[in-house]
Amino acid sequence: MFTNSSTGLIHAINAGTITLTAISSGDTDYYSASTSQLITIEKATPTLVITSANTILVDGVLTATVSSSVPNPGTITYSVVNSTGIIIVVSSSGKVTGVQAGASTLKATSAGTSNYYPVTVSQAMTINKATPTLTITSPTGSTMIVNHSLTVTFTTSATLNRGGAKSYA
């Protein structure tokens, strides 16, 4: 706790209990005097804000970031409430991966400390469709001979057998 001895302004630094003493030094007309008051300093509730993007592509990755109104609100962990879309998050690092297009909610929770209460903040997330990359491969590259056949294949960057039916035209 900081106290301005001239104005009596008190600034709390840590939660706990302190005794404040006021003193009058006395003068030619009055003896010196003092009085004390017990002051309880309560924990504060910090403000958290998720500052990372609120949109992600399917199979996209971002790392969630949080700002706080205090220097140390406690350990931050992350969780998800999925709705029409799906994201997964690594609770300790905030690494978010888009899994299914739609909407989800990302939550960040501070554990709290001896001076600050735990707090949770939420951010709506939109998971947008991604455009997969297609790659055509053939045993002879892009050259073939008249009246011969060639089997080509293509691969997609879409994961988990997603991206729709594959066909050639």
Short mmCIF file of C-alpha atoms in Angstrom, two decimals:
data_model
loop_
_atom_site.label_atom_id
_atom_site.label_comp_id
_atom_site.label_asym_id
_atom_site.label_seq_id
_atom_site.Cartn_x
_atom_site.Cartn_y
_atom_site.Cartn_z
CA MET A 1 0.00 0.00 0.00
CA PHE A 2 1.15 3.51 -0.79
CA THR A 3 -0.05 6.38 1.40
CA ASN A 4 0.45 10.06 0.69
CA SER A 5 1.26 11.37 4.16
CA SER A 6 0.08 14.90 3.27
CA THR A 7 -3.27 14.18 1.58
CA GLY A 8 -4.20 10.79 3.07
CA LEU A 9 -4.64 9.27 -0.39
CA ILE A 10 -4.20 5.51 -0.13
CA HIS A 11 -3.35 3.29 -3.10
CA ALA A 12 -3.81 -0.45 -2.55
CA ILE A 13 -1.13 -2.73 -4.04
CA ASN A 14 -2.05 -6.12 -2.57
CA ALA A 15 -5.17 -7.70 -1.12
CA GLY A 16 -5.14 -8.17 2.63
CA THR A 17 -5.59 -6.18 5.82
CA ILE A 18 -3.69 -3.08 6.90
CA THR A 19 -3.85 -0.69 9.81
CA LEU A 20 -3.94 2.98 8.87
CA THR A 21 -2.74 5.37 11.54
CA ALA A 22 -3.47 9.11 11.47
CA ILE A 23 -1.23 11.29 13.62
CA SER A 24 -1.47 14.89 14.74
CA SER A 25 1.89 16.04 16.08
CA GLY A 26 0.44 18.62 18.46
CA ASP A 27 1.29 22.27 18.88
CA THR A 28 1.30 24.92 21.62
CA ASP A 29 -2.43 24.48 22.17
CA TYR A 30 -2.93 20.70 21.68
CA TYR A 31 -1.14 17.53 22.68
CA SER A 32 -0.19 15.06 19.99
CA ALA A 33 -2.85 12.44 19.14
CA SER A 34 -3.26 9.41 16.95
CA THR A 35 -5.99 7.05 15.87
CA SER A 36 -6.01 3.86 13.84
CA GLN A 37 -8.41 2.16 11.49
CA LEU A 38 -8.28 -1.40 10.19
CA ILE A 39 -8.73 -1.44 6.38
CA THR A 40 -9.48 -4.58 4.42
CA ILE A 41 -8.27 -4.55 0.82
CA GLU A 42 -10.37 -6.87 -1.34
CA LYS A 43 -9.30 -8.68 -4.48
CA ALA A 44 -10.08 -6.88 -7.74
CA THR A 45 -11.69 -8.28 -10.88
CA PRO A 46 -9.48 -7.69 -13.91
CA THR A 47 -10.82 -7.03 -17.39
CA LEU A 48 -9.76 -9.48 -20.11
CA VAL A 49 -10.15 -8.93 -23.85
CA ILE A 50 -9.46 -11.50 -26.56
CA THR A 51 -7.44 -9.49 -29.07
CA SER A 52 -6.90 -12.13 -31.76
CA ALA A 53 -8.96 -12.46 -34.96
CA ASN A 54 -12.52 -13.76 -34.69
CA THR A 55 -12.54 -15.54 -38.05
CA ILE A 56 -10.65 -18.61 -39.19
CA LEU A 57 -10.77 -20.91 -42.22
CA VAL A 58 -11.44 -24.64 -42.02
CA ASP A 59 -8.01 -26.24 -41.40
CA GLY A 60 -6.68 -22.75 -40.59
CA VAL A 61 -4.68 -22.09 -37.44
CA LEU A 62 -4.32 -19.01 -35.26
CA THR A 63 -3.03 -18.37 -31.79
CA ALA A 64 -5.48 -16.62 -29.49
CA THR A 65 -4.15 -13.61 -27.60
CA VAL A 66 -5.58 -11.86 -24.57
CA SER A 67 -4.94 -8.44 -23.07
CA SER A 68 -5.63 -7.65 -19.44
CA SER A 69 -6.26 -4.51 -17.40
CA VAL A 70 -3.68 -5.78 -14.87
CA PRO A 71 -0.11 -7.02 -15.39
CA ASN A 72 -0.70 -10.52 -13.98
CA PRO A 73 -4.31 -11.78 -13.89
CA GLY A 74 -3.12 -15.36 -13.38
CA THR A 75 -2.58 -18.20 -15.83
CA ILE A 76 -4.78 -17.93 -18.94
CA THR A 77 -6.43 -21.09 -20.28
CA TYR A 78 -8.65 -21.48 -23.32
CA SER A 79 -11.77 -23.52 -24.06
CA VAL A 80 -14.44 -23.74 -26.75
CA VAL A 81 -18.21 -23.97 -27.00
CA ASN A 82 -18.97 -25.31 -30.48
CA SER A 83 -22.26 -24.53 -32.19
CA THR A 84 -22.81 -24.87 -35.94
CA GLY A 85 -19.05 -24.83 -36.52
CA ILE A 86 -16.21 -26.63 -34.83
CA ILE A 87 -12.88 -25.33 -33.60
CA ILE A 88 -10.41 -27.04 -31.34
CA VAL A 89 -8.08 -25.21 -29.02
CA VAL A 90 -5.00 -26.15 -27.02
CA SER A 91 -6.05 -24.96 -23.57
CA SER A 92 -2.57 -23.94 -22.43
CA SER A 93 -1.36 -22.10 -25.55
CA GLY A 94 -4.49 -20.78 -27.26
CA LYS A 95 -3.64 -22.48 -30.57
CA VAL A 96 -6.99 -22.62 -32.44
CA THR A 97 -7.68 -24.86 -35.44
CA GLY A 98 -10.78 -24.57 -37.63
CA VAL A 99 -12.43 -27.97 -38.19
CA GLN A 100 -15.93 -27.32 -39.56
CA ALA A 101 -17.49 -24.20 -41.10
CA GLY A 102 -20.02 -22.35 -38.93
CA ALA A 103 -19.97 -20.54 -35.59
CA SER A 104 -18.28 -21.34 -32.29
CA THR A 105 -17.31 -19.48 -29.13
CA LEU A 106 -13.75 -19.17 -27.86
CA LYS A 107 -13.34 -18.61 -24.11
CA ALA A 108 -10.29 -17.36 -22.22
CA THR A 109 -10.17 -17.77 -18.43
CA SER A 110 -7.66 -16.27 -16.01
CA ALA A 111 -6.96 -18.42 -12.96
CA GLY A 112 -6.79 -15.44 -10.64
CA THR A 113 -4.09 -14.64 -8.10
CA SER A 114 -3.89 -13.58 -4.48
CA ASN A 115 -4.87 -10.07 -5.66
CA TYR A 116 -7.28 -10.78 -8.53
CA TYR A 117 -10.40 -12.91 -8.95
CA PRO A 118 -10.62 -15.41 -11.81
CA VAL A 119 -12.47 -14.08 -14.85
CA THR A 120 -13.70 -15.52 -18.16
CA VAL A 121 -14.20 -13.68 -21.44
CA SER A 122 -15.80 -15.03 -24.64
CA GLN A 123 -15.44 -14.21 -28.31
CA ALA A 124 -17.73 -15.39 -31.09
CA MET A 125 -15.73 -17.16 -33.80
CA THR A 126 -16.73 -17.62 -37.42
CA ILE A 127 -15.21 -20.61 -39.20
CA ASN A 128 -15.32 -20.01 -42.96
CA LYS A 129 -15.08 -22.55 -45.77
CA ALA A 130 -11.58 -22.97 -47.17
CA THR A 131 -10.57 -23.51 -50.80
CA PRO A 132 -8.50 -26.69 -51.04
CA THR A 133 -5.37 -26.92 -53.15
CA LEU A 134 -5.57 -29.66 -55.82
CA THR A 135 -2.48 -31.25 -57.29
CA ILE A 136 -2.54 -33.45 -60.42
CA THR A 137 0.13 -36.11 -60.74
CA SER A 138 0.89 -38.51 -63.59
CA PRO A 139 3.71 -40.97 -64.21
CA THR A 140 4.93 -39.12 -67.33
CA GLY A 141 4.34 -35.53 -66.35
CA SER A 142 2.21 -33.61 -68.87
CA THR A 143 3.24 -35.53 -72.02
CA MET A 144 1.60 -38.61 -73.55
CA ILE A 145 1.58 -40.46 -76.88
CA VAL A 146 -1.37 -40.67 -79.31
CA ASN A 147 -3.42 -43.85 -78.94
CA HIS A 148 -2.06 -44.60 -75.48
CA SER A 149 -3.68 -44.27 -72.08
CA LEU A 150 -2.43 -42.50 -69.05
CA THR A 151 -3.73 -42.76 -65.52
CA VAL A 152 -3.56 -39.52 -63.59
CA THR A 153 -4.44 -38.84 -60.00
CA PHE A 154 -5.00 -35.74 -57.99
CA THR A 155 -4.63 -34.98 -54.33
CA THR A 156 -6.35 -32.37 -52.24
CA SER A 157 -5.26 -30.38 -49.23
CA ALA A 158 -8.75 -30.91 -47.71
CA THR A 159 -8.30 -33.01 -44.58
CA LEU A 160 -10.27 -35.91 -43.11
CA ASN A 161 -11.69 -37.03 -46.50
CA ARG A 162 -13.58 -33.77 -46.81
CA GLY A 163 -13.85 -31.43 -49.80
CA GLY A 164 -16.60 -33.26 -51.68
CA ALA A 165 -16.61 -36.00 -54.31
CA LYS A 166 -13.56 -36.19 -56.57
CA SER A 167 -14.06 -36.40 -60.33
CA TYR A 168 -12.22 -35.71 -63.58
CA ALA A 169 -13.46 -33.64 -66.53
#
